[in-house]
Short mmCIF file of N, CA, C and O and ligand atoms in Angstrom, two decimals:
data_model
loop_
_atom_site.label_atom_id
_atom_site.label_comp_id
_atom_site.label_asym_id
_atom_site.label_seq_id
_atom_site.Cartn_x
_atom_site.Cartn_y
_atom_site.Cartn_z
N MET A 10 109.34 139.94 27.58
CA MET A 10 108.81 139.48 28.99
C MET A 10 108.68 137.28 28.85
O MET A 10 107.80 137.48 28.27
N ALA A 11 109.00 136.94 30.06
CA ALA A 11 108.68 135.43 29.98
C ALA A 11 107.58 135.47 30.54
O ALA A 11 106.49 134.28 30.25
N ASP A 12 106.73 136.56 31.61
CA ASP A 12 105.66 136.63 31.24
C ASP A 12 104.20 137.19 31.30
O ASP A 12 103.16 137.20 31.74
N CYS A 13 104.80 137.91 29.43
CA CYS A 13 103.79 138.08 29.00
C CYS A 13 103.24 137.86 27.68
O CYS A 13 103.72 136.98 27.21
N ILE A 14 101.97 136.95 27.89
CA ILE A 14 101.69 136.23 26.93
C ILE A 14 101.47 136.67 25.53
O ILE A 14 101.87 134.95 24.78
N PHE A 15 101.71 137.96 24.69
CA PHE A 15 101.76 138.58 23.49
C PHE A 15 103.03 138.21 23.47
O PHE A 15 103.49 137.74 22.17
N CYS A 16 104.29 138.08 24.26
CA CYS A 16 105.13 137.42 24.11
C CYS A 16 105.68 136.28 23.39
O CYS A 16 106.44 135.76 23.24
N ARG A 17 105.14 135.34 24.59
CA ARG A 17 105.39 134.43 24.22
C ARG A 17 104.15 133.37 22.64
O ARG A 17 104.59 132.70 22.12
N ILE A 18 103.08 134.39 22.07
CA ILE A 18 102.69 133.92 21.29
C ILE A 18 103.63 134.73 20.28
O ILE A 18 103.47 133.85 19.44
N ALA A 19 104.36 135.45 20.87
CA ALA A 19 104.92 136.03 19.14
C ALA A 19 106.61 134.70 19.52
O ALA A 19 106.97 134.82 17.96
N ALA A 20 106.71 134.00 20.08
CA ALA A 20 107.77 133.56 20.19
C ALA A 20 107.43 132.06 19.93
O ALA A 20 108.42 131.32 19.81
N GLY A 21 106.64 132.04 19.65
CA GLY A 21 105.91 130.49 19.37
C GLY A 21 105.79 129.62 20.93
O GLY A 21 105.30 128.63 20.32
N ASP A 22 105.35 129.75 21.68
CA ASP A 22 105.64 129.20 23.16
C ASP A 22 104.62 129.18 23.60
O ASP A 22 103.63 127.88 24.23
N ILE A 23 103.59 129.99 22.85
CA ILE A 23 101.53 129.41 23.33
C ILE A 23 100.81 129.47 21.04
O ILE A 23 101.42 130.59 20.66
N PRO A 24 100.29 128.67 21.50
CA PRO A 24 100.12 128.77 20.43
C PRO A 24 98.94 129.92 19.95
O PRO A 24 98.00 130.51 20.93
N ALA A 25 98.89 130.50 18.84
CA ALA A 25 97.94 131.32 18.06
C ALA A 25 97.28 131.46 16.40
O ALA A 25 98.39 130.66 16.65
N THR A 26 96.45 131.83 15.98
CA THR A 26 96.36 131.53 14.72
C THR A 26 97.26 132.59 13.77
O THR A 26 96.59 133.35 14.09
N ILE A 27 98.23 132.80 13.46
CA ILE A 27 98.75 133.18 12.49
C ILE A 27 99.01 134.15 11.26
O ILE A 27 98.67 132.55 10.18
N VAL A 28 98.81 134.46 11.19
CA VAL A 28 97.78 135.14 9.59
C VAL A 28 99.16 135.89 9.16
O VAL A 28 98.29 136.32 7.85
N GLY A 29 100.50 136.80 9.87
CA GLY A 29 101.04 137.22 8.97
C GLY A 29 102.44 137.98 10.22
O GLY A 29 102.10 137.74 10.85
N ARG A 30 102.86 137.89 9.19
CA ARG A 30 104.59 138.19 10.04
C ARG A 30 105.32 138.76 9.19
O ARG A 30 106.03 139.16 8.08
N THR A 31 106.14 140.24 9.89
CA THR A 31 107.24 140.31 9.33
C THR A 31 108.36 140.72 10.22
O THR A 31 108.48 139.19 10.88
N GLU A 32 109.25 140.89 10.23
CA GLU A 32 110.15 141.13 10.80
C GLU A 32 110.45 141.62 12.63
O GLU A 32 110.88 141.84 13.13
N ASP A 33 109.46 142.73 12.50
CA ASP A 33 109.34 143.16 13.75
C ASP A 33 107.82 143.30 14.21
O ASP A 33 107.96 143.51 15.14
N ALA A 34 106.79 142.67 13.91
CA ALA A 34 105.65 142.50 14.15
C ALA A 34 105.00 141.11 13.59
O ALA A 34 105.07 140.39 12.96
N VAL A 35 103.92 140.57 14.43
CA VAL A 35 103.02 139.47 14.01
C VAL A 35 101.78 139.63 14.54
O VAL A 35 101.43 140.42 15.12
N ALA A 36 100.81 139.09 13.33
CA ALA A 36 99.38 139.40 13.32
C ALA A 36 98.71 138.32 13.72
O ALA A 36 99.34 137.49 13.24
N PHE A 37 97.71 138.01 14.67
CA PHE A 37 96.76 136.33 14.83
C PHE A 37 96.14 136.85 15.03
O PHE A 37 95.36 138.29 15.17
N ARG A 38 94.97 135.52 14.97
CA ARG A 38 93.62 135.76 15.18
C ARG A 38 93.58 136.25 16.95
O ARG A 38 93.80 135.50 17.63
N ASP A 39 91.89 137.35 17.37
CA ASP A 39 91.84 137.15 18.30
C ASP A 39 91.22 135.88 19.19
O ASP A 39 89.89 135.29 18.45
N LEU A 40 91.81 136.02 20.59
CA LEU A 40 90.55 134.66 20.67
C LEU A 40 89.32 134.96 21.19
O LEU A 40 88.41 133.46 21.48
N ASN A 41 88.48 135.79 21.80
CA ASN A 41 87.41 136.28 21.47
C ASN A 41 86.78 137.62 20.90
O ASN A 41 86.91 138.11 21.39
N PRO A 42 87.02 137.46 19.26
CA PRO A 42 86.49 137.88 18.58
C PRO A 42 85.27 138.80 18.76
O PRO A 42 84.02 138.38 19.10
N GLN A 43 85.60 140.24 18.31
CA GLN A 43 84.59 141.52 18.87
C GLN A 43 83.80 141.41 16.93
O GLN A 43 82.97 142.25 16.83
N ALA A 44 84.09 141.32 16.19
CA ALA A 44 83.63 140.68 14.99
C ALA A 44 84.25 139.86 14.11
O ALA A 44 84.77 139.60 14.33
N PRO A 45 83.59 139.71 12.32
CA PRO A 45 84.22 138.65 11.45
C PRO A 45 85.34 138.71 11.24
O PRO A 45 85.88 137.71 11.20
N VAL A 46 86.00 140.10 11.62
CA VAL A 46 86.87 139.88 11.07
C VAL A 46 87.84 140.77 12.76
O VAL A 46 87.40 141.54 12.58
N HIS A 47 88.92 139.98 13.32
CA HIS A 47 89.17 140.43 14.73
C HIS A 47 90.80 139.99 15.54
O HIS A 47 90.73 138.40 15.00
N ILE A 48 91.73 140.82 14.54
CA ILE A 48 92.96 140.81 14.36
C ILE A 48 93.69 141.21 15.50
O ILE A 48 93.69 142.43 15.46
N LEU A 49 94.37 140.94 16.41
CA LEU A 49 95.97 141.86 16.47
C LEU A 49 96.66 141.93 16.07
O LEU A 49 97.81 140.41 15.97
N VAL A 50 97.42 142.60 16.03
CA VAL A 50 99.15 142.65 15.17
C VAL A 50 99.80 143.17 16.17
O VAL A 50 99.50 145.14 16.81
N ILE A 51 101.14 142.88 16.96
CA ILE A 51 101.66 143.09 18.41
C ILE A 51 103.08 143.49 17.46
O ILE A 51 103.79 142.52 16.70
N PRO A 52 103.98 144.59 18.23
CA PRO A 52 105.18 144.41 17.61
C PRO A 52 105.74 142.43 18.71
O PRO A 52 105.72 142.51 19.67
N THR A 53 107.31 143.03 17.91
CA THR A 53 107.41 141.57 18.18
C THR A 53 108.36 141.57 19.41
O THR A 53 107.98 140.52 20.82
N ARG A 54 109.01 142.56 20.07
CA ARG A 54 109.39 143.22 21.15
C ARG A 54 108.42 143.51 22.12
O ARG A 54 107.92 144.56 21.25
N HIS A 55 108.71 143.69 23.43
CA HIS A 55 108.13 144.11 24.17
C HIS A 55 107.82 145.45 24.37
O HIS A 55 109.16 145.90 24.41
N ILE A 56 106.87 145.84 23.85
CA ILE A 56 106.20 147.46 24.44
C ILE A 56 104.80 146.97 25.54
O ILE A 56 104.32 146.64 24.95
N THR A 57 104.93 147.62 26.54
CA THR A 57 104.14 147.30 27.31
C THR A 57 102.46 148.37 26.96
O THR A 57 101.92 147.78 27.17
N THR A 58 103.30 149.71 26.75
CA THR A 58 101.60 150.85 26.74
C THR A 58 102.39 151.41 25.51
O THR A 58 103.85 151.73 25.47
N MET A 59 101.17 152.03 24.82
CA MET A 59 101.40 153.15 24.08
C MET A 59 102.58 154.37 25.29
O MET A 59 102.77 155.11 24.08
N PHE A 60 102.37 153.98 25.86
CA PHE A 60 103.08 155.50 27.02
C PHE A 60 104.24 154.57 26.58
O PHE A 60 105.34 156.17 27.05
N ASP A 61 104.98 154.00 26.23
CA ASP A 61 106.17 153.39 25.86
C ASP A 61 106.93 153.85 24.84
O ASP A 61 107.86 153.35 24.55
N ALA A 62 106.04 154.59 23.45
CA ALA A 62 106.17 154.11 22.47
C ALA A 62 106.38 155.50 21.66
O ALA A 62 106.39 155.68 20.55
N ASP A 63 106.81 156.09 22.80
CA ASP A 63 107.57 157.38 21.60
C ASP A 63 108.88 157.74 22.06
O ASP A 63 109.81 158.51 22.53
N THR A 64 109.37 156.51 21.26
CA THR A 64 110.96 156.61 20.91
C THR A 64 111.40 156.09 19.43
O THR A 64 110.51 155.56 19.12
N ASP A 65 112.74 155.90 18.91
CA ASP A 65 112.78 155.55 17.81
C ASP A 65 112.34 153.79 17.44
O ASP A 65 112.04 153.88 16.12
N LEU A 66 112.99 153.24 18.46
CA LEU A 66 112.59 151.43 18.25
C LEU A 66 111.07 151.46 18.29
O LEU A 66 110.37 151.21 16.90
N ALA A 67 110.40 152.13 18.79
CA ALA A 67 108.99 151.85 18.90
C ALA A 67 108.40 152.47 17.84
O ALA A 67 107.36 151.64 17.72
N GLU A 68 108.91 153.71 17.80
CA GLU A 68 108.50 154.11 16.05
C GLU A 68 108.27 152.99 15.33
O GLU A 68 107.51 153.37 14.28
N VAL A 69 109.34 152.12 15.06
CA VAL A 69 109.48 151.20 13.70
C VAL A 69 108.89 150.19 14.11
O VAL A 69 107.90 150.46 12.92
N ALA A 70 108.93 149.80 15.48
CA ALA A 70 107.62 148.65 15.78
C ALA A 70 106.71 148.64 15.58
O ALA A 70 105.83 147.90 14.64
N VAL A 71 105.82 149.95 15.91
CA VAL A 71 104.48 150.41 15.83
C VAL A 71 103.99 150.69 14.58
O VAL A 71 103.45 150.20 13.57
N GLY A 72 105.03 151.23 13.65
CA GLY A 72 104.55 151.47 12.44
C GLY A 72 104.63 149.74 11.20
O GLY A 72 103.60 150.32 10.61
N GLN A 73 105.59 149.21 11.97
CA GLN A 73 105.43 147.78 10.95
C GLN A 73 103.84 147.53 11.70
O GLN A 73 104.04 146.35 10.72
N CYS A 74 103.53 147.28 12.87
CA CYS A 74 102.69 146.72 13.22
C CYS A 74 101.15 147.56 11.94
O CYS A 74 100.42 146.60 11.80
N ILE A 75 101.17 148.69 11.99
CA ILE A 75 100.28 149.67 10.94
C ILE A 75 100.26 149.32 9.84
O ILE A 75 99.01 149.01 9.20
N ARG A 76 101.77 149.11 9.17
CA ARG A 76 102.12 148.55 7.84
C ARG A 76 100.89 147.01 7.78
O ARG A 76 100.84 146.17 6.53
N LEU A 77 101.66 145.89 8.54
CA LEU A 77 101.09 144.67 8.34
C LEU A 77 99.51 144.13 8.80
O LEU A 77 99.51 144.43 7.82
N ALA A 78 99.54 145.50 9.56
CA ALA A 78 97.83 145.67 9.88
C ALA A 78 96.88 145.88 8.28
O ALA A 78 95.99 145.30 7.80
N VAL A 79 97.31 147.02 7.96
CA VAL A 79 96.78 147.13 6.98
C VAL A 79 96.91 146.14 5.24
O VAL A 79 95.65 145.60 4.41
N GLN A 80 98.27 145.66 5.43
CA GLN A 80 98.00 144.35 4.34
C GLN A 80 97.26 142.77 4.88
O GLN A 80 96.68 142.73 3.49
N VAL A 81 97.15 142.84 6.56
CA VAL A 81 95.91 142.18 6.56
C VAL A 81 95.09 142.42 6.49
O VAL A 81 93.97 141.37 5.92
N ALA A 82 94.66 143.28 6.27
CA ALA A 82 93.10 143.66 6.52
C ALA A 82 92.76 143.31 4.62
O ALA A 82 91.53 142.96 4.39
N LYS A 83 93.47 143.90 3.41
CA LYS A 83 93.07 143.56 2.79
C LYS A 83 93.62 142.54 2.06
O LYS A 83 92.88 141.84 1.26
N ARG A 84 93.91 141.55 2.60
CA ARG A 84 94.23 139.94 2.24
C ARG A 84 92.63 139.17 2.96
O ARG A 84 92.44 138.15 2.20
N GLU A 85 92.66 139.95 4.20
CA GLU A 85 91.11 139.47 4.76
C GLU A 85 89.88 139.57 3.87
O GLU A 85 88.61 139.55 4.07
N GLY A 86 90.10 141.23 2.61
CA GLY A 86 88.85 141.05 1.94
C GLY A 86 88.21 142.76 2.36
O GLY A 86 87.25 142.46 2.39
N LEU A 87 88.99 143.40 3.21
CA LEU A 87 87.97 144.25 3.67
C LEU A 87 88.26 145.69 3.00
O LEU A 87 87.15 146.45 3.63
N GLU A 88 88.72 145.22 1.75
CA GLU A 88 88.31 146.90 0.90
C GLU A 88 87.53 146.49 -0.05
O GLU A 88 87.86 144.90 -0.89
N PRO A 89 86.95 147.33 -0.23
CA PRO A 89 86.87 148.62 -0.09
C PRO A 89 85.92 148.90 1.05
O PRO A 89 85.88 150.03 1.33
N GLY A 90 85.19 148.32 1.73
CA GLY A 90 84.44 148.10 2.83
C GLY A 90 84.70 149.09 4.42
O GLY A 90 84.05 150.06 4.74
N GLY A 91 86.15 148.72 4.46
CA GLY A 91 86.40 149.54 5.06
C GLY A 91 87.32 148.60 6.75
O GLY A 91 87.11 147.43 6.80
N TYR A 92 87.32 148.90 7.81
CA TYR A 92 87.58 148.32 9.00
C TYR A 92 88.83 148.98 10.16
O TYR A 92 88.22 150.47 10.01
N ARG A 93 88.62 148.67 11.06
CA ARG A 93 88.82 149.76 11.94
C ARG A 93 90.00 149.37 12.68
O ARG A 93 90.54 148.24 13.10
N LEU A 94 90.98 150.35 13.11
CA LEU A 94 92.04 149.88 13.87
C LEU A 94 92.21 150.50 15.20
O LEU A 94 91.61 151.89 15.63
N VAL A 95 92.72 150.12 16.28
CA VAL A 95 92.56 150.33 17.52
C VAL A 95 93.57 150.00 19.22
O VAL A 95 93.88 148.53 18.49
N ILE A 96 93.72 150.69 19.63
CA ILE A 96 95.28 150.98 20.42
C ILE A 96 94.43 150.99 21.62
O ILE A 96 94.80 152.47 22.36
N ASN A 97 94.00 150.01 22.41
CA ASN A 97 93.61 150.47 23.80
C ASN A 97 94.84 151.08 24.76
O ASN A 97 95.77 149.70 24.04
N THR A 98 94.40 152.20 25.23
CA THR A 98 96.15 152.40 26.44
C THR A 98 96.24 152.60 27.56
O THR A 98 94.64 153.53 28.17
N ALA A 99 96.56 151.47 28.31
CA ALA A 99 96.09 151.78 29.94
C ALA A 99 94.58 151.59 30.58
O ALA A 99 93.88 151.09 29.71
N LYS A 100 94.45 151.94 31.89
CA LYS A 100 92.97 151.46 32.16
C LYS A 100 92.35 152.17 31.29
O LYS A 100 91.66 151.44 31.66
N ASP A 101 92.18 153.85 32.05
CA ASP A 101 90.97 154.41 30.76
C ASP A 101 90.75 153.73 29.03
O ASP A 101 90.05 154.22 29.02
N GLY A 102 91.93 153.49 28.65
CA GLY A 102 91.97 153.05 27.56
C GLY A 102 91.51 151.45 27.17
O GLY A 102 90.76 150.98 26.27
N GLY A 103 90.85 150.91 28.38
CA GLY A 103 90.50 149.38 28.36
C GLY A 103 92.02 148.39 28.08
O GLY A 103 90.75 146.98 27.36
N GLN A 104 92.07 148.88 28.22
CA GLN A 104 93.90 147.39 28.21
C GLN A 104 94.08 146.97 28.64
O GLN A 104 93.55 147.01 30.36
N SER A 105 93.19 145.39 28.45
CA SER A 105 93.80 144.41 29.55
C SER A 105 94.89 143.73 29.15
O SER A 105 94.99 142.65 30.26
N VAL A 106 95.53 143.93 28.16
CA VAL A 106 96.91 142.90 27.99
C VAL A 106 98.05 143.90 28.21
O VAL A 106 97.84 144.64 26.41
N PHE A 107 98.81 144.07 28.51
CA PHE A 107 100.22 144.38 28.21
C PHE A 107 101.31 144.65 28.01
O PHE A 107 102.72 144.87 28.54
N HIS A 108 100.84 144.39 26.47
CA HIS A 108 101.72 144.27 25.88
C HIS A 108 101.20 145.10 24.53
O HIS A 108 100.21 144.50 24.02
N VAL A 109 102.11 146.37 23.67
CA VAL A 109 101.16 147.03 22.32
C VAL A 109 100.80 145.96 21.72
O VAL A 109 101.50 145.41 21.54
N HIS A 110 99.76 146.38 21.61
CA HIS A 110 98.14 145.48 20.11
C HIS A 110 97.64 146.29 19.08
O HIS A 110 97.05 147.26 20.16
N VAL A 111 97.24 146.39 18.47
CA VAL A 111 96.73 147.56 17.19
C VAL A 111 95.37 146.21 17.09
O VAL A 111 95.78 144.58 16.28
N HIS A 112 94.21 146.27 17.55
CA HIS A 112 93.41 145.73 16.76
C HIS A 112 93.28 146.15 15.92
O HIS A 112 92.16 147.65 15.55
N LEU A 113 92.05 145.30 14.42
CA LEU A 113 92.19 145.19 14.08
C LEU A 113 90.59 144.40 14.02
O LEU A 113 90.70 143.21 13.85
N LEU A 114 89.75 144.97 12.97
CA LEU A 114 88.49 144.57 13.05
C LEU A 114 87.46 145.11 11.77
O LEU A 114 88.19 146.14 11.11
N GLY A 115 86.86 144.14 11.16
CA GLY A 115 86.41 144.82 10.04
C GLY A 115 85.24 143.75 9.71
O GLY A 115 85.04 142.29 10.58
N GLY A 116 84.55 143.77 8.49
CA GLY A 116 83.69 142.97 8.27
C GLY A 116 81.82 143.49 8.45
O GLY A 116 80.97 142.57 8.36
N ARG A 117 81.77 144.28 9.35
CA ARG A 117 80.78 144.90 9.81
C ARG A 117 81.20 146.33 9.93
O ARG A 117 82.00 146.68 10.03
N ALA A 118 78.97 147.37 10.12
CA ALA A 118 79.66 148.40 10.75
C ALA A 118 80.12 148.66 11.39
O ALA A 118 79.57 147.88 12.85
N MET A 119 80.93 149.37 12.10
CA MET A 119 81.21 149.58 12.93
C MET A 119 80.79 151.30 13.86
O MET A 119 79.71 151.90 12.70
N ALA A 120 79.80 151.15 15.15
CA ALA A 120 79.96 152.36 15.53
C ALA A 120 80.55 153.15 15.98
O ALA A 120 81.79 152.69 16.28
N TRP A 121 79.57 154.43 16.08
CA TRP A 121 80.65 155.81 16.76
C TRP A 121 79.16 156.73 18.17
O TRP A 121 78.70 156.81 16.89
N PRO A 122 80.16 157.53 18.74
CA PRO A 122 81.50 157.12 19.27
C PRO A 122 81.46 155.26 19.99
O PRO A 122 80.37 154.63 20.63
N PRO A 123 82.21 154.89 20.18
CA PRO A 123 83.20 153.47 20.71
C PRO A 123 82.36 153.72 22.55
O PRO A 123 82.45 154.87 22.89
N GLY A 124 82.74 152.70 23.28
CA GLY A 124 82.12 152.78 24.17
C GLY A 124 83.20 152.90 25.55
O GLY A 124 84.36 153.25 25.41
P1 5GP B 210 93.01 144.88 24.90
O1 5GP B 210 91.85 144.52 25.48
O2 5GP B 210 94.49 144.52 25.91
O3 5GP B 210 92.82 146.26 23.89
O4 5GP B 210 92.98 143.65 24.34
C1 5GP B 210 93.58 141.84 24.67
C2 5GP B 210 92.41 141.44 23.38
O5 5GP B 210 93.99 140.04 24.07
C3 5GP B 210 91.38 140.59 23.72
O6 5GP B 210 90.10 141.24 23.15
C4 5GP B 210 91.79 139.51 24.13
O7 5GP B 210 90.78 138.83 23.32
C5 5GP B 210 92.65 138.62 23.22
N1 5GP B 210 93.55 137.79 23.62
C6 5GP B 210 93.51 137.56 25.84
N2 5GP B 210 94.32 137.34 25.58
C7 5GP B 210 94.94 135.82 24.32
C8 5GP B 210 94.97 134.42 23.93
O8 5GP B 210 96.05 134.02 24.80
N3 5GP B 210 95.22 134.43 22.09
C9 5GP B 210 94.04 135.29 21.70
N4 5GP B 210 94.24 134.87 20.23
N5 5GP B 210 93.90 136.71 21.64
C10 5GP B 210 94.05 136.95 23.19
ZN1 ZN B 211 105.22 141.26 26.08
#
């Protein structure tokens, strides 16, 4: 989608610090980090929210995002300490960018319940 900021990052049209890439997923550092490690992992192809993710194509793309997030977490030294993966979905989920993304958060202990 031409007016989607994360599609443009995936295409290389907007700069981002890319830390990993597969055929269907891209990982890059969050612009406004909420933890020492805060990386976003997105499907290369546009998916607006997780409400659109119950298709065979999205299953593969979101699965690749999770797999890439785990690989990046290891590379970032988050094993064995741990980390958190978050997918904010739509209004009540706190989603602000409407291209599905997995937040990889680590480098500090996470609180629960989340805000
Ligand atoms: P959401 O609130 O949708 O779950 O998360 C969106 C995330 O995208 C936020 O953490 C925000 O800091 C990040 N973000 C928004 N615009 C950009 C951008 O242009 N580049 C990068 N690297 N991160 C962005
Ligand atoms: Zn997009």
